Every structure is written in C-alpha cells, then in structure tokens.
Amino acid sequence: MKKWMERLTQGMSDAFERAGYDRGYGKVALSNRPDLCEYQCNGAMAGAKAYKKAPVQIAGDVVEKLQGSPVFSMAEAVGPGFINLKVNPEFLVSFLKEMAADEHLSVEKAQEPKTILIDYGGPNVAKPLHVGHLRSAIIGESMKRLGRFLGHKVIGDVHLGDWGLQMGLIITELKHRSPDLVYFQEGFEGPYPQEAPFTIGELEEIYPAASARSKEDEAYKEEAMEATHLLQQGKPGYHALWNHILQVSMADLKKNYERLQVTFDLWKKESDAQPYIPDMVEYLKEKGYAHLDQGALVVDVKEEGDAKEIPPCMILKSDGASLYNTTDLATIVERMKLFHPDEILYVVDKRQELYFTQVFRCARKTHLVEEGTQLSFLGFGTMNGKDGKPFKTRQGGVMRLEELMNDICEEMYQKIVDNRSVKAENARETAQIVGLSAIKYGDLSNQATKDYVFDTDRFTSFEGDTGPYLLYTIVRIKSILNRYQEEGGDLRQGSLQVPACESEKALMLELTNFAAAVESAFEEKVPHKVCSYLYGLANAFNRFYHETKILSEEDQAQKSSWIQLLSLTRQTLEVSIDLLGFSAPERM
Ligand code: ARG
C-alpha cells in the first residue's frame, strides 16, 4: 500500500509527465502556507534551469494538466513558480477507508525486518531506582514498541549494573555491621542461607551509608575495592551475598518497571559478560589490537579527522581488574554470539557519549562486532527541576522513581476527584493511568537529546500539549461512541463521506500523516515526533468536535459517517499512545 505523500506525489508526477516534463519534479510536500493551500509542489522551480523556462510557465503547464484530477481538487500556479494544492475530498476519503479497514492503519511492515537489541533501563542493582534512570526506560520502551510495530524483531535488555564498586561497598558495610554473618566466616563450607540477611528497605539505607562513608574514609574505600575484587574473583561468601543483593533488588526493580509499563525480554546483567572476558582479552592481545600503556591494557581508538582527542579504550587496569568498558565490550561479544543482531541500540545518558564512541570504535576496529551490525547511541539529556538543576526531592535528596510516581498520581487523583466524572472507587486506578501518561508524555514530547524541565503542574494539566489532554480527548471520543451504541447505533455500519466542513477535512488530513510520523520517529530515533503528531491530531479532533453536533444529527448517513471518522481517530490515537508506552482509561 503506498503512503499518502507518495500517492500525492504520484498524482503530481503524472501531471508533470503529461505536460512534457520529467516525473522527478513532482514531489509534493506539506504547505508552508496552510492559509492558502494544503500541500505544495516546488518542482517547477527546480526544473526551470533544465528546461530554460520561467518556473511559473512550467507551473502553469502542469496545473493545466491537473484540471479534473482525481487527486487534487485545486491546483494553482503562483509566483515565482510554486504550485499550491488542495486534495480532492473523494481521494482523501478513499485513503481513509483503506486505513480504517487495515488493522495496522496503513503502516507498512519492514520488508526486511531487522533484529535490533535495545539496551535500556540500565539501573544499578542495590541503588534505589531514581529519576536519573527514568528517561532511559521511557525512551527505550517507546523505541522498542515503535520497532515492533514496524515489523522488526526487537529484543529489550535491561542490562543491570551489578558488577561495580557498589557491590563491594554493600558487602563491606554489612561486614562492619554484622561481622558474624556466615558470609564472612573463613572456611565456612555452606550451604549459605536461602534468605537474604536484609530487606529492600535496609538495602536502600545500606548503600547510601556505605557510599558516604567511603568518601571520607580512605581505608574503608580500600576495603570496598578489595571486596569488589574478591567478589569478581568468585569468593564464595561474597558471591552468595551478591546473589542475595541481586534477588532482592531485582524483585523491587520489576515492581517499579511494571508500574511504569516497561517490560524487558532480557534481564541480563554486567556480570553475565564476565565469562567472555578472558578469551576476549587474549584475542585482543594476540591480534595485536591491544597494548600496554603504563601497565594498563588499552586499544587506541583515535581516528584521523577527530576534532578533539579521543582517549584510548581501556581494557584492563594495571592491577588486571576489568572495567565498565571491559564489560560492555564483552557484552557485545555475548550479544553477537547469542542474537546476531543487525543493530544494538544503547539508550543512555548523553554524558556517556564519549565513552560509547570509544567502545564502538574499539569493537569495530577489533572486529568484535560483525561488519553488518550497526552500533548506535541514543543519548538523552537530564531531567531537571524548575530551578534548572537535576530533579530532586523537596528536601533536596535524590528523587526515587517511586516517590515521583506517587506524587504525580496523587496530583492526578485530586484533579479526577474534583472533576467528579469517575466513581470514587475507580479514581485511584484512573489516577495511575493518567499519571503515567503525564510522566511519559512529559518526557517523550521533548527532543530526547535535550535537557528538559519536569514541570508537575504543566505535565498533569488537562489542557495543552500533555498526556492527560490526549487521554481526555480519547475518553471524549469513547463516550460519544458509547452513547451512539446505547442509542442503538452500530459502530460497524455506515460509510465515510466526504468532509462536510473545513475542520472535518483538517481532521482527515491529520489522520493521513500517521504512517509517516511513526516511521520517521523510529528511523530517526525521535519518539517526540509521535508526540507532535498526536497533539496535532487531538487538536484537529477537538476543533471538529466543537463545531459539530454529532449525536443529534438527523441525516443518518452523515451521522454514521462521523461515527466512522471518530472510530478511526480513536484507533489512531490509541495505537499512538501505546507506541509511547501508555494507555487510556474508560473515563476521567
Ligand atoms: N548502569 C549504567 C549507569 O547507571 C547504565 C548502563 C548503560 N548500558 C550499558 N551497556 N553501558 O550509568
């Protein structure tokens, strides 16, 4: 099925051809002057040189051939040589009928589906899930859904941070607090207890305490580093503790992600890459890719033409310990082996961009990644508070994700209760659904690479470019459709008619852009394009709605046509918000 813009371009190209010009000049684009026309074609300007003619003459020739066109109801040559266009309502309606009949809403599935592994979420075990990790989860989840909708095989991996110093810190702190635990007894022969010696609540207190102490107490820090090292060497008591930390933490993370409606196919962790490290290091040495630099094993990754110095990628520290880089490279080896992805996409804080440049170059240069596999980085900016600084709690502490969600849902709950449109017993549940839309849309509607201000008042508003506004629009349509059915109407009956007014045509035209919005959002890795599409569509619908008395319309054919249009609008809105990772309630 050809895309909407392609169909318009085809109609235009035919006219160029019939007027004796090259088809290639027939490209149609959205109008720069929506007050004058819906679309425009600038091909006559482009062709002027080749044909040694004034552009307006070419435009005039083409426009002549568009008289009676099934595609355009208006075509006008204007100085200095643009062609202004309005689309034929019949043509528009027949496209929308096809779209409505297709459960995929006329979005084509990829002809050559790719296997894409998305590395997102990236929380660190034992540290509470804080807002710093929110963006990765939200953006990554949306990229995953977009990719799947377009027919790709997408694998989401949470890639837990479970192998760093935070583990040694917790072990050390536990040892100081409870030195008698069996985990610290030399010569203990096991088995170690099944139950963890701490709860998630305790764990969340232990980590910050240990981290704070390590900053003041050098000996303590040394101890934690040593514990990390021993854990990585496989010391049984520490390994057992690590396992407890992992289990307790993961249960909590799963709960949080579930609430965010973020799901991962893989719950892999940094430590899963460890078995690949020795062979990888051996390979890098043997092939001569890596060399020693002040005792550390490094791979040079700078390239000619670098504007700034790209430092070498460090593979092993001088004491032989592995690093974040080592794990990431070994994870690439593992992913290649297990999944042979066509692409690995990392959705990570943009402050790690240089780091990923090093890792990608290193993997490429050393052929750890196959030629045909693309490594890409979607770096996102910081979520700031209204003061322009990274988002904090009111007390100035690190904001836990759970806390943020509770705050927003409470805010939504108040608004919903004030609205009195939802039964009291359903208000809490509705507040969760709407609250999630406020958070996710607030994030996604900003260009991912930029920092943005998390503005609770604005994000939870029912008006403006917000999640709740979109849900409100969907709920409004649902309620009209429900009433129509209650009055005996059948949603499957009736057929779309040509638009009866300007605002109806504008809504129809918005609908045609769905496929293009979804495709470019995915290909350019910019989910905010789905957001702008949605906002435009919701606005177009609301304008039409305010001008049209739908349910009291006497002409049954007209009424059922509008119902068809509403159904399609609703479906398009619902599919779109699903691609962003949230859903709509029945009422609000
Ligand atoms: N855990 C890391 C952090 O908190 C993010 C992990 C990103 N993914 C990766 N493969 N390095 O910064």
XYZ file of C-alpha atoms and ligand atoms in Angstrom:
600
model
C 0.000 0.000 0.000
C 1.509 3.315 -0.998
C 1.937 6.008 1.578
C -0.191 9.079 1.483
C 2.505 11.514 0.390
C 3.684 9.068 -2.237
C 0.209 8.939 -3.671
C 0.019 12.707 -3.865
C 3.441 12.791 -5.455
C 2.354 10.194 -7.949
C -0.636 12.307 -8.982
C 1.654 15.283 -9.362
C 4.323 13.381 -11.273
C 1.728 12.162 -13.751
C 0.801 15.772 -14.414
C 4.428 16.785 -14.953
C 4.818 13.944 -17.373
C 1.674 14.760 -19.269
C 2.876 18.344 -19.577
C 6.104 17.058 -21.106
C 8.384 17.340 -18.061
C 10.299 14.844 -16.009
C 8.277 12.957 -13.382
C 11.048 13.541 -10.875
C 9.879 17.111 -10.346
C 6.516 16.035 -8.955
C 7.395 15.824 -5.270
C 4.593 17.067 -3.058
C 5.183 18.496 0.422
C 3.061 19.896 3.206
C 2.149 23.511 2.595
C 4.189 26.341 4.071
C 1.093 28.482 3.818
C -1.732 26.490 5.371
C -3.923 29.576 4.980
C -3.709 29.242 1.183
C -3.415 25.534 0.491
C -2.927 22.084 1.996
C 0.074 20.920 0.002
C 2.534 22.385 -2.405
C 4.931 21.344 -5.119
C 8.141 23.224 -5.841
C 9.173 21.127 -8.822
C 8.670 23.903 -11.363
C 11.292 25.982 -9.584
C 13.691 23.070 -9.633
C 13.022 22.370 -13.326
C 13.469 25.920 -14.593
C 17.134 25.583 -15.312
C 16.915 22.257 -17.118
C 14.105 23.460 -19.365
C 15.358 27.029 -19.694
C 11.896 28.295 -18.914
C 10.429 30.566 -16.296
C 9.267 28.441 -13.349
C 5.833 29.980 -13.413
C 5.415 28.877 -17.026
C 6.222 25.280 -16.121
C 3.913 25.515 -13.121
C 1.169 26.810 -15.420
C 1.643 23.936 -17.858
C 1.395 21.387 -15.097
C -1.605 22.992 -13.448
C -3.429 22.825 -16.775
C -2.968 19.064 -16.781
C -4.392 18.853 -13.280
C -7.853 20.024 -14.335
C -10.263 17.281 -13.347
C -7.534 15.414 -11.454
C -8.804 12.669 -9.160
C -6.065 13.586 -6.667
C -6.253 17.359 -6.405
C -9.374 19.468 -6.310
C -7.380 22.668 -6.571
C -4.057 23.399 -8.239
C -2.814 26.910 -8.651
C 0.389 28.260 -10.113
C 1.636 31.184 -8.060
C 4.678 33.397 -8.440
C 7.522 32.808 -8.722
C 6.642 29.225 -9.641
C 5.075 27.298 -6.779
C 2.074 25.078 -7.238
C -0.447 25.351 -4.418
C -2.630 22.323 -3.920
C -5.762 21.125 -2.207
C -6.564 17.485 -2.122
C -9.670 16.025 -3.671
C -12.069 15.056 -0.857
C -13.067 11.819 -2.610
C -9.437 10.811 -2.879
C -8.895 11.611 0.784
C -11.890 9.592 1.881
C -10.901 6.560 -0.121
C -7.476 6.607 1.538
C -9.037 6.817 4.999
C -11.370 3.931 4.200
C -8.368 1.789 3.385
C -6.668 2.928 6.569
C -9.708 2.081 8.660
C -10.003 -1.352 7.083
C -6.369 -2.148 7.858
C -5.712 -3.110 11.443
C -2.211 -1.753 11.008
C -3.626 1.611 9.974
C -1.810 1.633 6.638
C 1.631 1.470 8.196
C 3.763 -0.902 6.172
C 5.817 -3.519 7.944
C 9.526 -3.535 7.160
C 10.253 -5.556 4.057
C 13.499 -6.736 5.543
C 12.867 -6.986 9.262
C 15.951 -6.380 11.357
C 16.926 -7.914 14.656
C 17.531 -4.997 16.954
C 18.750 -5.290 20.500
C 17.918 -2.288 22.655
C 19.991 -1.767 25.787
C 17.893 0.451 28.025
C 16.836 0.946 31.604
C 20.339 0.279 32.886
C 19.595 0.537 36.614
C 22.251 -0.315 39.139
C 21.432 -3.138 41.479
C 21.140 -2.151 45.143
C 20.809 1.516 44.371
C 17.227 2.695 44.530
C 15.706 3.292 41.113
C 15.903 7.061 40.815
C 14.688 9.540 38.261
C 18.067 9.506 36.519
C 17.088 6.152 35.062
C 13.570 7.181 34.164
C 14.363 8.583 30.750
C 16.201 5.525 29.561
C 13.258 3.325 30.492
C 10.667 5.579 28.886
C 12.535 6.353 25.668
C 13.862 2.822 25.239
C 10.434 1.304 25.754
C 8.965 3.583 23.112
C 11.726 2.748 20.628
C 11.072 -0.924 21.267
C 7.351 -0.586 20.630
C 7.872 1.511 17.508
C 10.337 -1.026 16.120
C 7.970 -3.906 16.709
C 5.052 -2.065 15.192
C 7.139 -1.599 12.070
C 7.764 -5.323 11.908
C 11.265 -5.592 13.328
C 12.377 -8.186 15.805
C 13.279 -6.117 18.837
C 14.874 -7.507 21.959
C 14.899 -5.305 25.040
C 17.669 -5.874 27.565
C 17.712 -4.087 30.927
C 21.475 -4.586 31.316
C 21.659 -4.295 35.096
C 24.720 -2.764 36.669
C 25.639 -5.492 39.139
C 29.386 -5.719 38.986
C 30.811 -2.431 40.115
C 32.049 -0.890 43.317
C 28.529 -0.578 44.723
C 28.615 -4.315 45.380
C 31.887 -4.103 47.307
C 30.522 -1.157 49.274
C 27.464 -3.057 50.417
C 29.467 -6.129 51.311
C 31.903 -4.014 53.319
C 29.163 -2.162 55.160
C 27.437 -5.443 56.015
C 30.700 -6.816 57.297
C 31.145 -3.834 59.577
C 27.611 -4.083 60.880
C 27.310 -7.844 61.245
C 30.761 -9.411 61.183
C 29.345 -12.680 62.497
C 27.287 -13.485 59.427
C 28.350 -16.777 57.866
C 29.212 -14.979 54.645
C 32.275 -13.563 56.348
C 33.469 -16.775 58.051
C 36.606 -18.150 56.535
C 36.368 -21.857 55.898
C 32.564 -21.914 56.030
C 31.531 -24.876 53.942
C 27.980 -23.876 53.178
C 25.338 -24.096 52.105
C 24.608 -20.428 52.592
C 21.110 -19.437 53.781
C 18.329 -19.099 51.224
C 17.007 -15.933 52.805
C 18.802 -12.644 52.327
C 20.062 -11.061 55.560
C 18.386 -7.751 54.599
C 15.196 -6.376 53.090
C 14.993 -3.969 50.166
C 14.322 -1.162 52.644
C 17.514 -1.980 54.533
C 19.475 -2.356 51.341
C 18.417 1.081 50.270
C 19.693 2.509 53.504
C 22.924 0.472 53.456
C 24.135 1.617 50.066
C 23.984 5.385 50.635
C 25.541 4.942 54.081
C 28.412 2.930 52.640
C 28.874 5.301 49.757
C 29.000 8.333 52.062
C 31.492 6.675 54.376
C 33.774 5.644 51.527
C 34.096 9.269 50.523
C 35.516 10.220 53.905
C 37.300 7.106 54.977
C 40.129 6.070 52.687
C 40.745 2.737 54.443
C 37.069 1.879 54.163
C 37.131 2.643 50.460
C 40.177 0.411 50.006
C 38.301 -2.336 51.789
C 35.316 -1.917 49.472
C 37.537 -2.046 46.424
C 39.168 -5.171 47.724
C 35.750 -6.714 48.399
C 34.700 -5.873 44.831
C 37.817 -7.525 43.548
C 37.273 -10.637 45.699
C 33.661 -10.848 44.533
C 34.841 -10.705 40.944
C 37.330 -13.464 41.723
C 34.427 -15.585 42.918
C 34.906 -15.651 46.712
C 32.022 -17.908 47.817
C 30.650 -15.890 50.767
C 30.687 -12.691 48.727
C 29.196 -14.409 45.763
C 26.346 -15.629 47.947
C 25.781 -12.085 49.242
C 25.887 -10.670 45.735
C 23.237 -13.157 44.789
C 21.022 -12.014 47.661
C 21.503 -8.374 46.703
C 20.603 -9.193 43.139
C 17.457 -11.126 44.026
C 16.136 -8.581 46.495
C 16.906 -5.696 44.215
C 15.533 -7.297 41.094
C 12.190 -8.030 42.718
C 11.927 -4.352 43.567
C 13.031 -3.208 40.119
C 10.492 -5.461 38.445
C 7.756 -3.958 40.546
C 8.805 -0.452 39.595
C 9.129 -1.177 35.904
C 5.798 -2.916 35.889
C 4.189 0.177 37.280
C 5.873 2.149 34.509
C 4.603 -0.383 31.955
C 8.136 -1.038 30.847
C 8.954 -4.656 30.094
C 12.221 -6.303 29.187
C 12.752 -9.508 27.273
C 16.108 -9.986 28.883
C 17.147 -9.333 32.453
C 20.828 -9.632 31.685
C 23.464 -8.012 33.799
C 27.041 -6.823 33.567
C 28.214 -9.937 35.361
C 26.810 -12.147 32.599
C 29.591 -10.883 30.362
C 32.351 -11.993 32.720
C 32.835 -15.459 31.203
C 33.627 -13.818 27.866
C 36.358 -11.558 29.205
C 39.401 -13.880 29.386
C 39.104 -15.069 25.787
C 38.365 -11.589 24.571
C 41.445 -10.145 26.294
C 43.552 -12.973 24.902
C 42.223 -12.301 21.410
C 42.871 -8.555 21.624
C 46.449 -9.182 22.718
C 47.152 -11.918 20.246
C 45.888 -9.955 17.249
C 47.985 -7.012 18.371
C 44.991 -4.700 18.835
C 45.747 -4.037 22.487
C 48.959 -2.807 24.001
C 50.240 -1.904 27.431
C 50.225 1.722 28.452
C 51.621 2.414 31.928
C 50.671 -1.087 32.934
C 47.092 -0.853 31.665
C 45.904 -2.760 28.604
C 44.453 -0.342 26.043
C 43.236 -0.160 22.457
C 43.825 3.072 20.562
C 40.655 4.389 19.025
C 41.536 7.846 17.808
C 40.932 8.468 14.129
C 42.171 10.943 11.612
C 39.985 13.973 11.454
C 38.857 13.808 15.096
C 38.048 17.323 16.187
C 39.024 16.502 19.732
C 41.259 13.885 21.237
C 39.528 10.540 21.758
C 41.426 8.716 24.504
C 42.246 5.017 24.147
C 39.715 2.437 25.258
C 40.992 0.816 28.451
C 40.507 -2.942 28.574
C 42.182 -3.859 31.843
C 43.538 -1.724 34.643
C 47.170 -2.121 35.667
C 46.138 -4.457 38.510
C 44.331 -6.626 35.958
C 40.851 -5.574 37.120
C 38.166 -5.201 34.488
C 36.189 -2.010 33.984
C 32.888 -0.717 32.636
C 34.475 -0.801 29.133
C 35.575 -4.373 29.518
C 32.098 -5.435 30.461
C 30.481 -3.527 27.631
C 32.854 -4.993 25.056
C 32.359 -8.498 26.414
C 28.604 -7.902 26.358
C 28.894 -7.097 22.660
C 30.697 -10.409 22.177
C 27.918 -12.181 24.046
C 25.169 -10.428 22.115
C 26.780 -11.221 18.786
C 27.032 -14.839 19.779
C 23.527 -15.226 21.153
C 21.455 -12.965 18.917
C 23.430 -11.872 15.835
C 21.652 -8.512 15.905
C 21.643 -6.189 12.911
C 21.764 -3.321 15.334
C 22.483 -2.723 19.003
C 20.958 0.489 20.254
C 22.048 1.978 23.581
C 19.638 4.361 25.243
C 21.853 6.027 27.810
C 22.510 9.432 29.370
C 24.246 11.584 26.784
C 27.071 12.273 29.221
C 28.259 8.787 28.302
C 28.549 9.645 24.632
C 32.342 9.872 24.529
C 32.551 6.615 26.404
C 30.348 4.891 23.838
C 32.334 6.403 20.998
C 35.372 4.659 22.463
C 33.564 1.370 22.959
C 32.013 1.383 19.476
C 35.266 2.253 17.762
C 37.097 -0.368 19.723
C 34.524 -3.061 18.896
C 34.603 -2.105 15.217
C 38.347 -1.887 14.894
C 38.941 -5.195 16.639
C 36.073 -6.933 14.796
C 34.323 -7.937 17.990
C 31.249 -6.735 16.165
C 30.427 -8.061 12.723
C 30.674 -5.778 9.717
C 26.943 -5.703 9.151
C 25.959 -4.901 12.717
C 25.272 -1.302 13.495
C 26.102 0.111 16.921
C 24.039 3.150 17.766
C 23.665 5.509 20.633
C 20.566 7.412 21.628
C 21.878 9.799 24.258
C 19.337 11.706 26.305
C 19.582 14.896 28.325
C 18.951 15.437 32.011
C 15.570 15.748 33.621
C 15.757 18.973 35.608
C 13.597 20.599 38.244
C 12.118 24.056 37.819
C 15.353 25.501 39.181
C 17.165 24.135 36.134
C 19.158 21.672 38.243
C 18.765 17.886 38.169
C 15.406 16.905 39.588
C 15.481 16.490 43.374
C 13.051 15.797 46.192
C 11.649 18.747 48.102
C 14.262 18.044 50.740
C 16.965 18.206 48.081
C 17.725 14.488 48.028
C 17.863 12.139 45.062
C 14.305 11.576 43.876
C 13.272 7.958 43.895
C 11.199 6.941 40.959
C 8.510 5.508 43.176
C 8.199 8.784 45.007
C 7.845 10.742 41.795
C 5.140 8.412 40.549
C 3.294 8.627 43.855
C 3.421 12.419 43.782
C 2.104 12.645 40.248
C -0.620 10.082 40.804
C -1.732 11.932 43.938
C -1.933 15.146 41.936
C -3.976 13.390 39.247
C -6.200 11.809 41.867
C -7.107 15.228 43.255
C -7.961 16.526 39.798
C -10.037 13.497 38.939
C -11.945 13.667 42.186
C -12.583 17.383 41.628
C -13.909 16.584 38.184
C -16.374 14.074 39.661
C -16.565 12.228 36.377
C -15.269 8.977 37.803
C -16.759 6.911 40.581
C -14.779 7.343 43.789
C -13.729 3.706 43.888
C -12.229 3.968 40.412
C -10.486 7.266 40.946
C -7.264 5.763 42.300
C -6.893 3.376 39.410
C -7.689 6.093 36.880
C -5.165 8.385 38.546
C -2.468 5.765 37.986
C -3.267 5.523 34.294
C -3.439 9.266 33.774
C -0.409 9.889 35.981
C 1.665 7.564 33.867
C 0.658 9.454 30.741
C 1.683 12.725 32.408
C 5.151 11.394 33.202
C 5.793 9.581 29.953
C 4.385 12.163 27.615
C 6.087 14.941 29.572
C 9.350 13.195 28.896
C 8.812 11.938 25.362
C 7.372 15.137 23.960
C 10.784 16.754 24.409
C 13.550 16.022 21.988
C 15.394 13.196 23.744
C 18.866 14.686 23.351
C 17.940 17.875 25.183
C 17.651 18.533 28.897
C 14.126 19.312 29.986
C 12.306 20.665 32.994
C 9.951 18.299 34.740
C 7.069 20.620 35.467
C 4.463 18.793 37.514
C 1.784 21.455 37.112
C 2.137 21.580 33.377
C 2.507 17.832 32.816
C -0.614 16.996 34.820
C -2.772 19.633 33.157
C -5.797 18.536 31.105
C -5.040 21.300 28.658
C -2.132 21.916 26.336
C 0.483 19.563 24.998
C 0.213 16.948 27.753
C -0.546 13.269 28.261
C -3.745 13.950 30.222
C -5.042 16.171 27.393
C -4.612 13.316 24.925
C -6.316 10.867 27.232
C -9.101 13.337 27.790
C -9.600 13.527 24.044
C -9.702 9.753 23.719
C -12.148 9.457 26.590
C -14.337 12.086 24.963
C -14.468 10.070 21.740
C -15.125 6.861 23.610
C -18.028 8.421 25.419
C -19.620 9.625 22.164
C -19.205 6.188 20.636
C -20.681 4.576 23.732
C -23.668 6.848 23.686
C -24.177 6.167 19.997
C -24.279 2.454 20.763
C -26.594 2.944 23.728
C -28.976 4.712 21.381
C -28.966 1.659 19.152
C -26.236 2.664 16.717
C -23.903 0.081 15.265
C -20.244 1.081 15.007
C -19.639 -1.238 12.079
C -22.336 0.317 9.928
C -22.118 3.380 7.779
C -19.575 4.636 5.386
C -17.230 7.579 5.425
C -18.473 10.515 3.380
C -16.614 13.500 2.014
C -15.974 16.141 4.673
C -18.866 18.446 5.410
C -16.796 21.297 6.759
C -13.276 22.678 6.889
C -12.489 21.326 10.360
C -13.603 17.864 9.322
C -11.290 17.920 6.341
C -8.463 19.156 8.547
C -9.006 16.199 10.888
C -8.992 13.815 7.946
C -5.775 15.297 6.642
C -4.140 14.866 10.054
C -5.085 11.195 10.044
C -3.240 10.617 6.786
C 0.082 11.524 8.410
C 0.113 8.654 10.876
C 2.374 6.264 8.975
C 4.928 8.936 8.149
C 5.077 10.085 11.774
C 5.632 6.569 13.087
C 8.246 5.730 10.503
C 10.319 8.824 10.930
C 10.101 8.641 14.734
C 11.627 5.198 14.594
C 14.140 5.708 11.832
C 15.488 8.971 13.175
C 15.187 7.715 16.785
C 12.993 10.653 17.751
C 9.868 9.458 19.546
C 8.855 13.086 20.107
C 7.644 13.065 16.501
C 4.870 10.710 17.535
C 4.014 13.194 20.279
C 3.756 16.149 17.931
C 1.667 14.060 15.597
C -0.667 13.112 18.429
C -1.026 16.654 19.647
C -1.900 17.852 16.145
C -4.418 15.071 15.725
C -6.049 15.693 19.107
C -6.305 19.415 18.367
C -7.826 18.757 14.965
C -10.343 16.412 16.509
C -11.328 18.841 19.249
C -11.809 21.638 16.770
C -14.080 19.447 14.675
C -15.927 18.254 17.765
C -16.666 21.768 18.978
C -18.122 22.735 15.623
C -20.199 19.637 15.045
C -23.279 18.236 16.716
C -22.668 14.601 16.067
C -25.235 12.649 18.014
C -28.135 14.952 17.252
C -27.513 14.873 13.502
C -30.722 13.961 11.681
C -29.191 12.696 8.463
C -28.343 9.117 9.371
C -25.781 8.641 6.630
C -23.972 11.781 7.759
C -24.144 10.747 11.375
C -22.766 7.282 10.797
C -20.027 8.729 8.618
C -18.945 10.923 11.515
C -19.035 7.903 13.776
C -16.687 6.148 11.363
C -14.380 9.127 11.455
C -14.450 9.139 15.256
C -13.670 5.442 15.404
C -10.677 5.864 13.156
C -9.470 8.876 15.140
C -9.836 6.973 18.363
C -7.990 3.977 16.988
C -5.159 6.119 15.680
C -4.832 7.946 18.982
C -4.883 4.709 20.950
C -2.311 2.974 18.800
C -0.092 6.047 19.041
C -0.174 6.292 22.820
C 0.520 2.595 23.007
C 3.639 3.228 20.954
C 4.641 5.787 23.555
C 4.012 3.266 26.321
C 0.772 4.282 27.980
C -2.940 3.726 27.638
C -6.253 5.493 28.188
C -8.858 4.883 30.905
C -12.574 4.434 30.201
C -13.449 7.705 31.889
C -11.668 10.538 33.559
N 24.227 1.255 34.652
C 24.673 2.329 33.836
C 24.527 3.652 34.572
O 23.797 3.745 35.532
C 23.937 2.411 32.532
C 24.153 1.224 31.632
C 24.026 1.582 30.194
N 24.274 0.453 29.318
C 25.489 -0.016 29.018
N 25.579 -1.062 28.240
N 26.578 0.544 29.475
O 25.150 4.613 34.182
